[in-house]
Amino acid sequence: MFLRRMTVSFSHSRRCLSSNSSHDLAKAIAELNKEMESVFGEPPADSGLASSARDDVMAQETELVSQGKGEDTLGLTHIGSTGEAQMVDVSPKQSSKRTAVSSCKVLLGKQVFDLVSANQMAKGDVLSVAKIAGINGAKHTSSLIPLCHNIPLTHVRVDMTLNPEDFSVDIEAEASSTGKTGVEMEAMTAVSVAGLTVYDMCKAASKSIQITDIRLESKTGGKSGDWSREE
């Protein structure tokens, strides 16, 4: 008689699993435990049918949570399960052509702007030196940013434009690669280093120069697809 009740309870538990009702299953397990306690005179050990059913529930709930998260769930990929910093393993990813465009602005002020425009800075051609520095910065990104991958870049472009409206230098950089991870950091490092070089070339004339608005403008390629700030 007891074995029949146990079989019925277990069958009921399996039906609960198929209907995704962990609450009903937990209730069925509790009733089964009471039946076993009444027969054997003590609560059942944490093994056998109850333990197996409970393990099934936990496995099912884990699967449901995993399915609920989906592939597009936002997360911090550079943080491990216990909160430690980690370098992302990109080996399972597919190689694709990837590009990224970034920009920043260097506010010079009118006096310094006029000197740069006339190429009269004591250190030399500000824009040309900063452009080369930006390209070099992109190539050394993995040495500057600890968890960045060492990416073989196929192209780096850095453009420097004098803007008389706010007496600034507008800097734009583009980085390209064919590989398993993006080049956003390379493009942003390029404009950052170029902006710092402008400051270094001009700091003798003014200490109030500001580097502002360092940001990603667009990216293409990879699993997340294309993105643009204008969209």
Backbone as a ProteinNet text record, in pm:
[ID]
protein_1_A
[PRIMARY]
MFLRRMTVSFSHSRRCLSSNSSHDLAKAIAELNKEMESVFGEPPADSGLASSARDDVMAQETELVSQGKGEDTLGLTHIGSTGEAQMVDVSPKQSSKRTAVSSCKVLLGKQVFDLVSANQMAKGDVLSVAKIAGINGAKHTSSLIPLCHNIPLTHVRVDMTLNPEDFSVDIEAEASSTGKTGVEMEAMTAVSVAGLTVYDMCKAASKSIQITDIRLESKTGGKSGDWSREE
[TERTIARY]
83.8	0	87.1	188	277.5	355	400.1	474.1	389.1	257.1	167.7	155	139.9	128.3	255.8	369.5	495.9	508.4	462.3	466.6	376.1	257.2	163.2	221.2	282.1	340.4	453.5	537.1	648.4	599.4	493.3	435.8	381.2	316	263.2	377	492.5	607.2	656.8	663.7	709.2	615.1	482.2	386.8	409.1	443.4	470	590.2	692.5	809.1	772.9	689.8	654	569.3	498	413.2	483.8	613.4	693.7	638	581.2	524.6	607	711.8	800.3	731	632.6	560.9	481.7	407	328.2	419	534.3	625.7	681.2	715.5	766	661.3	534.4	425.4	412.3	424.6	414.5	527.9	649.1	762.6	740.2	683.4	656.3	555.6	450	350.7	412.7	501.5	567.6	657.5	725.5	810.1	727.6	608.7	521.2	479	448.3	409.5	523.3	645.5	759.9	790.9	771.1	795.6	696.2	568.5	467.3	493.7	559.7	587.8	715.5	824.4	954.2	983.5	900.5	917.7	1021	1077.8	1173.9	1174.1	1218	1220.9	1316.5	1288.9	1377.1	1510.5	1613.5	1745.6	1740.8	1841.1	1842.9	1899.6	1826.6	1868.5	1746.7	1765.6	1656.7	1563.1	1432.8	1330.2	1319.5	1309.3	1291.2	1409.5	1531.5	1650.3	1657.6	1622.7	1625.4	1526.5	1405	1303.7	1345.4	1406.2	1449.6	1561	1651.1	1756.4	1698.7	1593.2	1527.6	1471.4	1409.2	1350.7	1458.9	1570.1	1677.7	1735.4	1752.1	1806.2	1712.2	1579.3	1480.9	1476.8	1482.1	1478	1600.6	1717.9	1839.2	1825.8	1766.2	1747.1	1650.7	1543.4	1446.2	1506.2	1587.5	1652.4	1747	1820.8	1913.8	1840.8	1725.6	1648.6	1588.9	1549.4	1488.9	1586.5	1715.8	1814.6	1837.2	1846.3	1866.7	2008.1	2035.8	2169.3	2194.8	2089.4	2106.3	2108.3	2113.7	2114.4	2241.7	2225.3	2339.2	2417	2547.3	2630.3	2770.7	2848.3	2985.8	3075.9	3122.4	3196.4	3335.4	3388.1	3522.1	3522.5	3408	3398.9	3360.2	3436.5	3410.5	3295.7	3267	3153	3166.2	3289.2	3309.6	3349.9	3338	3364.2	3505.7	3590.7	3728.7	3739.8	3842.4	3865.9	3914.2	3869.5	3910.6	3918.9	4003.4	4011.7	3915	3829.9	3726	3787.9	3739.7	3783.8	3703.4	3768.8	3698.9	3715.1	3778	3804.4	3677.8	3561.6	3442.2	3378.7	3418.3	3354.3	3397.3	3311	3341.1	3417.9	3515.8	3589.7	3502.4	3510.4	3437.3	3510.6	3479.1	3538.6	3472.7	3553.7	3503.1	3564.3	3482.3	3529.9	3470.9	3535.6	3483.5	3531.4	3443.3	3475.6	3451.1	3546.6	3532.4	3573.4	3544.7	3577.3	3604.7	3669	3684	3711.8	3712.6	3733.7	3836.8	3927.7	4026	4000.2	3955.4	3924.8	4053.6	4098.8	4227.4	4216.7	4109.3	4103.6	4157.4	4116	4148.5	4298.6	4371.5	4513.7	4590.4	4568.1	4637.3	4587.3	4458.6	4401.2	4469.3	4491.8	4557	4700.5	4770.5	4908	4913.5	4821	4817.4	4781.3	4685.5	4642.6	4758.1	4839.5	4952.8	5077.6	5066.5	5178.7	5298.5	5269.5	5373.7	5402.4	5357.4	5388.5	5536.9	5597.6	5741.3	5782.3	5695.5	5729.8	5711.9	5648.4	5635.3	5490.7	5471.1	5340.4	5251.5	5161.9	5078.4	4991.9	4922.1	4825.6	4892.9	5005.9	5074.6	5129.9	5189.7	5245	5133.9	5021.9	4909.9	4847.1	4842.8	4786	4869	5001.3	5087.9	5076.8	5067.2	5053.6	4924.6	4816	4688.1	4694.8	4758.4	4774.8	4858.6	4965.2	5051.5	4977.4	4893	4814.3	4719.7	4655.7	4563.8	4637.2	4759.9	4836.6	4885.4	4886.6	4935.8	4824.6	4701.4	4588	4596.2	4630.7	4633.6	4740.9	4841.8	4944.4	4898.5	4801.8	4753.5	4630.4	4540.2	4416.3	4434.4	4442.2	4488	4412.9	4280	4203.3	4167.9	4224.8	4202.8	4288.1	4233.8	4309.5	4408	4513.9	4613.2	4561.2	4505.8	4436	4526.9	4534	4608.1	4523.6	4551.5	4474.1	4509.4	4407.2	4429.5	4431.4	4376.9	4374.1	4344.9	4411.4	4382	4385.4	4278.3	4270.9	4247.3	4325.1	4305.5	4298.6	4187.4	4168.7	4165.5	4238.3	4243.8	4186.9	4086	4021.7	4013	4064.5	4053.6	3912.8	3851.2	3713.3	3712.2	3699.3	3702.9	3579.5	3472.1	3350.4	3370.1	3444.4	3469.3	3618.9	3703.5	3849.1	3899.8	3865	3898.9	3962.6	4013.1	4054.8	3957.7	3887.8	3798.9	3878.7	3876.6	3954.3	3859.9	3881.6	3804.5	3901.5	3873.8	3959.1	3873.8	3927.7	3862.8	3964.5	3923.1	4008.7	3936.8	4011.7	3953.9	4037	3968.6	4035.2	3943.8	4000.6	3922.8	3962.3	3868.2	3901.2	3780.2	3806	3701.4	3655.2	3709.6	3664.6	3672.4	3595.9	3580.4	3699.9	3695.2	3805.9	3762.1	3656.1	3609.4	3716.9	3785	3886.1	4004.6	4038	4147.5	4113.4	3990.2	3948.7	3943.9	3894.4	3884.8	4022.3	4111.9	4248.7	4318	4290.5	4352	4316.8	4187.4	4150.2	4199.6	4204.7	4251.9	4399.6	4481.2	4624.6	4650.5	4574.7	4589.4	4555.6	4446.9	4408.7	4513.8	4569.4	4675.1	4799.7	4826.7	4943.1	4922.7	4800.8	4770.7	4795.8	4749.8	4771.8	4921.5	4997.5	5141.4	5211.2	5170.2	5232.8	5200.8	5087.6	5039.7	5043.8	5082	5069.3	5158.1	5264.7	5350.2	5278.2	5182.3	5107.5	4985.5	4930.2	4810.8	4793.7	4758.9	4730.8	4580.1	4497.3	4351.4	4289.9	4371.8	4320.8	4243	4129.2	4044.4	4024.4	4032	3999.7	3862.2	3765	3626.6	3563.7	3449.4	3361.3	3429.9	3510.8	3567	3455.3	3422.8	3308	3313.1	3243.4	3227.6	3115.6	3140.7	3040	2966.1	3037.6	2972.8	3064	3004.5	3081.3	3007.3	3082.6	3023.3	3088.2	3015.1	3068.6	3043.2	3073.5	3055.7	2913.7	2892.2	2762.8	2656.3	2695.7	2597.8	2560.1	2630.3	2594.2	2640.3	2573.1	2611.8	2544	2613.9	2559.2	2609.5	2521.9	2560.7	2495.4	2570.8	2517.5	2404.1	2403.6	2302	2166.7	2163	2036.6	1950.7
-120.3	0	124.9	124.6	239.2	259.7	147	157.8	216.1	177.2	234.4	384.9	428.3	572.8	644.4	578.7	639.7	655.6	552.5	557.3	666.1	676.6	781	918.6	935.7	1065.6	1100.7	1000	1026.9	1062.6	991.5	1023.1	1164.9	1200.7	1336.9	1438.9	1403.4	1492.7	1513.2	1404.5	1415.3	1501.7	1486.7	1570.7	1717	1745	1882.9	1938.3	1852.4	1897	1934.8	1851.1	1876.9	2001	2039.1	2159.3	2280.7	2265.2	2375.7	2433.8	2351.9	2400.8	2348.4	2420.1	2375.8	2380.9	2472.2	2484.2	2357	2308.3	2186.2	2067	2063	1952.3	1952.3	2071.1	2080.2	2032.8	2065.8	2022	1869.5	1812.3	1667.1	1597.4	1654.8	1597.1	1601.8	1715.1	1727.5	1621.8	1597.9	1496.6	1356.5	1332.4	1203	1181.4	1287.8	1278.4	1242	1299.9	1269.1	1121.6	1071.5	931.1	839.6	872.2	789.2	798.5	917	933.4	852.3	847.1	772.1	621.5	575.3	432.9	394.1	475.6	438.9	501.5	597.6	655.9	766.4	806.9	916.7	979.4	1106.4	1171.8	1098.9	1094	1025.2	1095.6	1017.8	1077.3	1160.6	1251.2	1341	1268.6	1166.1	1088.5	1020.2	941.3	864	948.7	914.1	975.3	1124.4	1166.6	1308.4	1389.3	1336.6	1408.7	1416.6	1305.4	1303.6	1402.5	1404.2	1496.3	1640.2	1663.8	1799.3	1842.4	1748.6	1779.4	1809.6	1735.6	1761.2	1902.9	1944	2078.6	2183.4	2164.7	2262.9	2271	2156.5	2155	2224.6	2197.3	2258.7	2409.7	2454.8	2598.4	2667.8	2600.3	2657	2671.8	2569.3	2573.4	2685.3	2700.7	2805.1	2942.9	2962.8	3092.2	3121.7	3016	3032.7	3070	3003.5	3035	3174	3214.1	3345.9	3458.5	3434	3537.5	3564.2	3456.9	3472.7	3519	3537.3	3572.8	3722	3802.3	3946.3	4010.7	3930.7	3986.2	4067.3	4188.1	4272	4216.8	4226.6	4179.8	4235.4	4226.4	4272.9	4153.8	4146	4028.8	4020.3	4129.5	4127.9	4097.2	4053	4016.1	3869.8	3791.6	3649.2	3622.5	3494.2	3453.3	3496.9	3515.9	3559.5	3705.7	3778.2	3921.4	3960.5	3863.2	3895.8	3940.9	4021.6	4066.7	3949.7	3946.6	3838.1	3888.2	3823	3850.6	3757.2	3811.2	3732.5	3633.8	3509.8	3407.7	3424.3	3468.8	3493.4	3377.6	3269.2	3158.3	3099.5	3094.5	3037.2	3130.2	3256.5	3352.1	3331.1	3377.6	3371.7	3497.2	3479.1	3593.7	3671.1	3802.3	3887.6	4020.7	4095.1	4227.2	4323.2	4396.1	4485.4	4623.2	4724.5	4862.2	4939.7	5047.5	5136.3	5277.3	5373.5	5515.5	5586.8	5667.6	5743	5887.5	5973.7	6115	6178.5	6293.5	6377.5	6519.8	6610.8	6752.7	6808	6891.8	6959	7108.9	7166.5	7310	7386.7	7465.9	7533.7	7674.4	7743.6	7886.5	7962.6	8089.2	8162.8	8182.3	8216.3	8244.1	8121.7	8007.4	7885.1	7839.4	7854.8	7815.2	7890.2	8019.5	8098.7	8052.8	8016.9	7970.1	7836.7	7746.9	7616.4	7633.3	7721.3	7744.9	7797.2	7881.5	7939.9	7852.3	7737.6	7645.4	7716.5	7789.5	7866.5	7816.8	7697.3	7641.6	7604.3	7625.6	7604.3	7459	7364.1	7222.7	7173.8	7254	7212.9	7195.6	7111.9	7091	7007.6	7074.3	7009.2	6898.5	6929.7	6834.8	6710.4	6728.5	6613.6	6520.3	6579.3	6497	6423	6492.9	6430.5	6318.7	6335.3	6231.4	6103.1	6117.8	5999.8	5936.8	6021	5969.4	5889.5	5936.4	5864.8	5728.3	5721.2	5592.1	5497.9	5549.9	5468.1	5421.1	5508.6	5472.2	5356.6	5359	5250.5	5117.6	5118.4	4994.4	4940.4	5024.6	4983.1	4974.7	4964.3	4964.5	4850.5	4731	4616.6	4632	4715.7	4740.8	4844.7	4927.9	5034.9	4994.8	4918	4874	4726.5	4692.3	4558.3	4440.4	4449.3	4331.7	4331.9	4424.4	4425.4	4318.1	4259.9	4161.4	4231.7	4162.4	4212.6	4186.5	4289.1	4273.2	4313.7	4231.2	4270.7	4367.6	4493.9	4595.8	4593.7	4612.1	4619.3	4763	4855.6	4995.5	5085.5	5199.9	5303.6	5438.4	5515.2	5649.9	5749.4	5858.5	5965.9	6098.1	6169.3	6298.5	6409.4	6518.8	6634.7	6754.7	6819.2	6931.6	7051.6	7165.9	7288.6	7344.7	7376.3	7425.7	7568.1	7668.7	7808.6	7851.1	7773.2	7811.9	7810.3	7712.9	7707.5	7699.3	7733.9	7735.3	7599.9	7496.5	7361.6	7281.4	7164.4	7064.6	6948.3	6916.3	6800.2	6680.4	6573.9	6454.3	6337.8	6268.3	6147	6036.3	5915.9	5800.9	5683	5603.1	5479.8	5366.8	5255	5137.2	5020.2	4935.1	4818.4	4694.3	4580.9	4452.2	4340.5	4228	4107.2	4005.8	3977	3889.4	3854.7	3816.2	3764.3	3862.9	3983.1	4082.4	4221.1	4314.1	4445.7	4537.5	4651.4	4748.1	4882.9	4882.2	5006.3	5072.1	4991.2	5047.1	5103.3	5040.8	5091.4	5228.8	5244.7	5373.5	5481.2	5445.6	5543.7	5577.7	5480.1	5508.1	5601.4	5584.2	5669.5	5816.3	5846.9	5988.3	6040.1	5953.8	5995.7	6034.7	5949.9	5977.7	6098.5	6110.5	6227.2	6355.5	6352	6468.5	6504.6	6404.7	6429.4	6487.4	6443.3	6496.3	6642.2	6678.8	6819.9	6901.3	6850.3	6921.6	6936.5	6829.2	6834.3	6933.6	6937.9	7028.5	7174.5	7198.8	7336.3	7384.9	7299.2	7335	7451.6	7477.4	7590.7	7723.5	7722.2	7844.7	7861.1	7748.8	7756.7	7627.8	7643.8	7526.7	7499.8	7582.7	7569.7	7489	7427.8	7345	7227.3	7194.9	7085.3	6979.5	6853.1	6741.2	6689.8	6693.9	6661.8	6564.9	6511.3	6434.1	6316.7	6242.7	6119.2	6015.8	5967.4	5876.9	5792.4	5680.5	5595.4	5651.5	5660.9	5711.5	5598.1	5492.8	5381.3	5259.3	5142.5	5018.7	4923.4	4835.3	4734.5	4599.7	4492.8	4357.9	4297.5	4167.9	4097.9	4051.1	3978.9	3920.3	4025.7	4138.1	4243.3	4326.7	4308.7	4378.5	4522.5	4602.4	4741.3	4831.7	4939.4	5037.5	5175.2	5275.3	5413.8	5506.8	5605.8	5702	5784.7	5797.5	5879	5809.4	5676.4	5602.1	5621.2
0	0	0	89.4	98.7	-31.3	-90	-214.6	-325	-326.1	-427.5	-408.3	-279.1	-253.2	-293.8	-269.3	-305.4	-456.1	-528.2	-674.6	-728.7	-669.9	-713.1	-687.4	-568.2	-533.8	-628.1	-658.6	-749.2	-889.4	-934.3	-1065	-1065.6	-953	-942.1	-948.2	-885.7	-887.4	-1028.5	-1104.7	-1243.6	-1326	-1300.1	-1373	-1338.5	-1215.6	-1175	-1250	-1266.3	-1340.3	-1482.7	-1546.2	-1685.2	-1697.8	-1593.5	-1599.9	-1542.3	-1506.9	-1455.6	-1327.4	-1239	-1113.6	-997.9	-960.3	-853	-717.9	-702.4	-574.9	-546.8	-648	-631	-604.3	-670	-650.1	-507.8	-457.8	-321.4	-221.7	-250.2	-162.5	-165	-285.8	-299.5	-225.3	-231.9	-160.5	-10.6	39.2	183	229.2	148.1	183.3	184	89.2	82.5	204.4	246	365.6	488.4	499.6	613.1	611.9	490.4	478	524	481.5	516.4	665.6	724.5	867.3	949.5	901.3	974.1	970.6	863.1	849.7	923.7	903.8	958.3	1094.1	1136.5	1268.6	1274.9	1162.2	1161.8	1022.9	1015.2	883.6	791.7	663.3	569	555.4	526.2	502.8	375.3	362.2	246.2	124.8	82.1	-34.4	-93.2	-194.3	-250.6	-332.9	-324.8	-408.3	-385.9	-258.5	-230.5	-280.2	-251	-294.2	-445.8	-511.9	-657.6	-716.4	-659.8	-710	-686.3	-567.5	-536.7	-632	-663.4	-759.1	-896.2	-933.2	-1061.8	-1065.7	-953.4	-947.7	-962.7	-889.3	-895.6	-1035.1	-1098.9	-1235.1	-1331	-1311.8	-1400	-1381.2	-1253.8	-1228	-1286.5	-1276.3	-1333.6	-1483.9	-1547.2	-1692.5	-1730.8	-1653	-1683.5	-1668.1	-1563.5	-1544.2	-1657.8	-1700.5	-1810.7	-1938.9	-1963	-2083.1	-2073.9	-1953.6	-1936.6	-1961.6	-1929.6	-1949.7	-2096.9	-2175.3	-2318.4	-2349	-2476	-2519.8	-2510.6	-2499.8	-2504.9	-2367.8	-2259.9	-2126.4	-2104.5	-2047.8	-2020.6	-1903	-1909.3	-1800.1	-1813	-1703.9	-1704.4	-1734.9	-1859.1	-1903.3	-1842.4	-1789.6	-1733	-1583.5	-1529.7	-1389	-1379.1	-1301.4	-1286.1	-1191.8	-1168.6	-1086.6	-941	-895	-756.7	-747.3	-857.5	-856.4	-892.2	-925.4	-958.4	-1103.6	-1131.6	-1268.7	-1353.3	-1478.2	-1567	-1710.7	-1787.5	-1930.7	-2001	-2086.3	-2151	-2249.8	-2246.1	-2341.4	-2470.2	-2576	-2702.5	-2801.1	-2758.5	-2851.4	-2913.8	-2843.2	-2907.9	-3012	-3014.8	-3105.1	-3249.3	-3339.9	-3481.8	-3524.1	-3609.9	-3662.7	-3760.8	-3755.7	-3849.5	-3861.5	-3964.5	-3981.3	-3882.8	-3809.6	-3705.2	-3722.3	-3703	-3708.6	-3592.1	-3555.3	-3451.4	-3480.6	-3457.4	-3476	-3343.6	-3301.3	-3177.3	-3200.9	-3103.7	-3119.2	-2984.2	-2987.6	-2869.5	-2914.8	-2820.5	-2849.6	-2752.1	-2803.3	-2719	-2727.8	-2617	-2611.3	-2582.2	-2681.2	-2669.9	-2612.3	-2641.8	-2614.5	-2734.8	-2750	-2872	-2892.4	-2788.5	-2803.3	-2853.5	-2789.7	-2831.8	-2967.8	-2991.3	-3120.4	-3234.1	-3216.3	-3320.6	-3343	-3235.8	-3248.8	-3323.1	-3290	-3357.1	-3504.2	-3530.7	-3669.4	-3754.2	-3693.7	-3765.9	-3757.8	-3692.8	-3675.3	-3611.9	-3505	-3437.2	-3295.4	-3261.1	-3130.1	-3124	-3007.7	-2992.7	-3019.9	-2987.6	-3004.9	-3147.9	-3233.5	-3371.6	-3416.2	-3518.8	-3581.6	-3489.5	-3418.4	-3316.2	-3376.3	-3484.1	-3539.1	-3597	-3663.7	-3723.6	-3616.1	-3512	-3404.9	-3331.1	-3304.2	-3232.5	-3314.8	-3444.3	-3531.6	-3522.7	-3533.1	-3523.2	-3385.1	-3282.6	-3145.8	-3130.4	-3191.3	-3183.4	-3248.8	-3365.1	-3433.7	-3348.5	-3291.6	-3206.1	-3081	-3027.3	-2909.5	-2937.9	-3053.9	-3090.9	-3095.4	-3147.4	-3160.3	-3026.3	-2923.3	-2792	-2687.9	-2732.9	-2639.6	-2538.2	-2582.1	-2490.6	-2382.8	-2408.2	-2306.8	-2205.1	-2244.6	-2157	-2077.9	-2140.3	-2075.5	-2039.4	-1910.5	-1868.5	-1927.9	-1941.3	-1983.7	-2131.7	-2208.1	-2352.5	-2420.1	-2527.3	-2604.1	-2697.7	-2728.4	-2823.2	-2964.4	-3028.1	-3155.8	-3271.8	-3375.5	-3495.6	-3579.2	-3568.4	-3640.5	-3788.8	-3870.5	-4014.7	-4064.7	-3984.3	-4027.9	-3908.8	-3902.1	-3803.2	-3874.3	-3854.3	-3910.9	-3797.5	-3797.1	-3699.5	-3775.7	-3762.3	-3828.1	-3723.5	-3751.1	-3662.7	-3738.2	-3681.4	-3748.3	-3654.6	-3697.9	-3619.4	-3632.7	-3520.2	-3518.7	-3463.2	-3551.9	-3506.3	-3426.2	-3430.7	-3359.1	-3208.5	-3158	-3013.5	-2982.4	-3082.5	-3066.1	-3013	-3085.3	-3042.1	-3155.4	-3117.6	-3215.1	-3202.8	-3310.9	-3313.4	-3364.1	-3286.5	-3320.9	-3345.4	-3455.1	-3485.1	-3521.9	-3470.8	-3501	-3544.3	-3633.7	-3677.5	-3670.8	-3612.5	-3605.2	-3670.7	-3737.8	-3806.2	-3777.7	-3777.6	-3756.7	-3803.9	-3835.5	-3862.1	-3755.3	-3665.5	-3553.8	-3470.6	-3344.6	-3257.5	-3151.4	-3149.7	-3052.9	-3114.9	-3059.4	-3119.6	-3099.3	-3167.6	-3165.5	-3108.4	-3026.6	-2966.6	-2880.5	-2800.8	-2711.6	-2789.8	-2902.1	-2984.2	-3041.5	-3088.2	-3143.6	-3035.3	-2916.5	-2809	-2751.1	-2748	-2703.5	-2801.1	-2929.9	-3031.6	-3009.9	-2989.5	-2970	-2835.6	-2736	-2604.5	-2608.8	-2669.8	-2679	-2768.7	-2877	-2964.1	-2888	-2809	-2729.9	-2625.9	-2559.1	-2460.5	-2526.7	-2648.7	-2720	-2757.2	-2797.4	-2823.7	-2697.2	-2584.1	-2458	-2431.2	-2447.8	-2422.2	-2513.6	-2638.5	-2734.8	-2705.6	-2636.6	-2617.2	-2472	-2378.4	-2236.9	-2196	-2270	-2237.3	-2259.9	-2352.7	-2382.7	-2294.3	-2242.4	-2157	-2078.8	-1952.1	-1867.3	-1858	-1920.1	-1908.4	-2021.5	-2105	-2215	-2157.7	-2220.3	-2172.8	-2281.4	-2241.5	-2330.4	-2289.5	-2380.8	-2345	-2445.3	-2404.3	-2493.5	-2562.1	-2487.9	-2543.5	-2549.1	-2667.1	-2677.8	-2805	-2799.2	-2916.6	-3003	-3132	-3225.8	-3296.9	-3332.3	-3401.8	-3398.7	-3422.9	-3436.2	-3527.2	-3591.6	-3678.4	-3649.3	-3687.1	-3673.8	-3537.8	-3526.7	-3401.2	-3379.7	-3270.1	-3238.7	-3212.9	-3153.3	-3121.3	-3243.3	-3355.2	-3478.3	-3479.8	-3563.7	-3583.6	-3480.1	-3444.7	-3351	-3389.4	-3377.7	-3406.9	-3305.7	-3260.5	-3164.7	-3225.3	-3356.5	-3423.7	-3428.5	-3412.8	-3423.7	-3299.8
[MASK]
+++++++++++++++++++++++++++++++++++++++++++++++++++++++++++++++++++++++++++++++++++++++++++++++++++++++++++++++++++++++++++++++++++++++++++++++++++++++++++++++++++++++++++++++++++++++++++++++++++++++++++++++++++++++++++++++++++++++

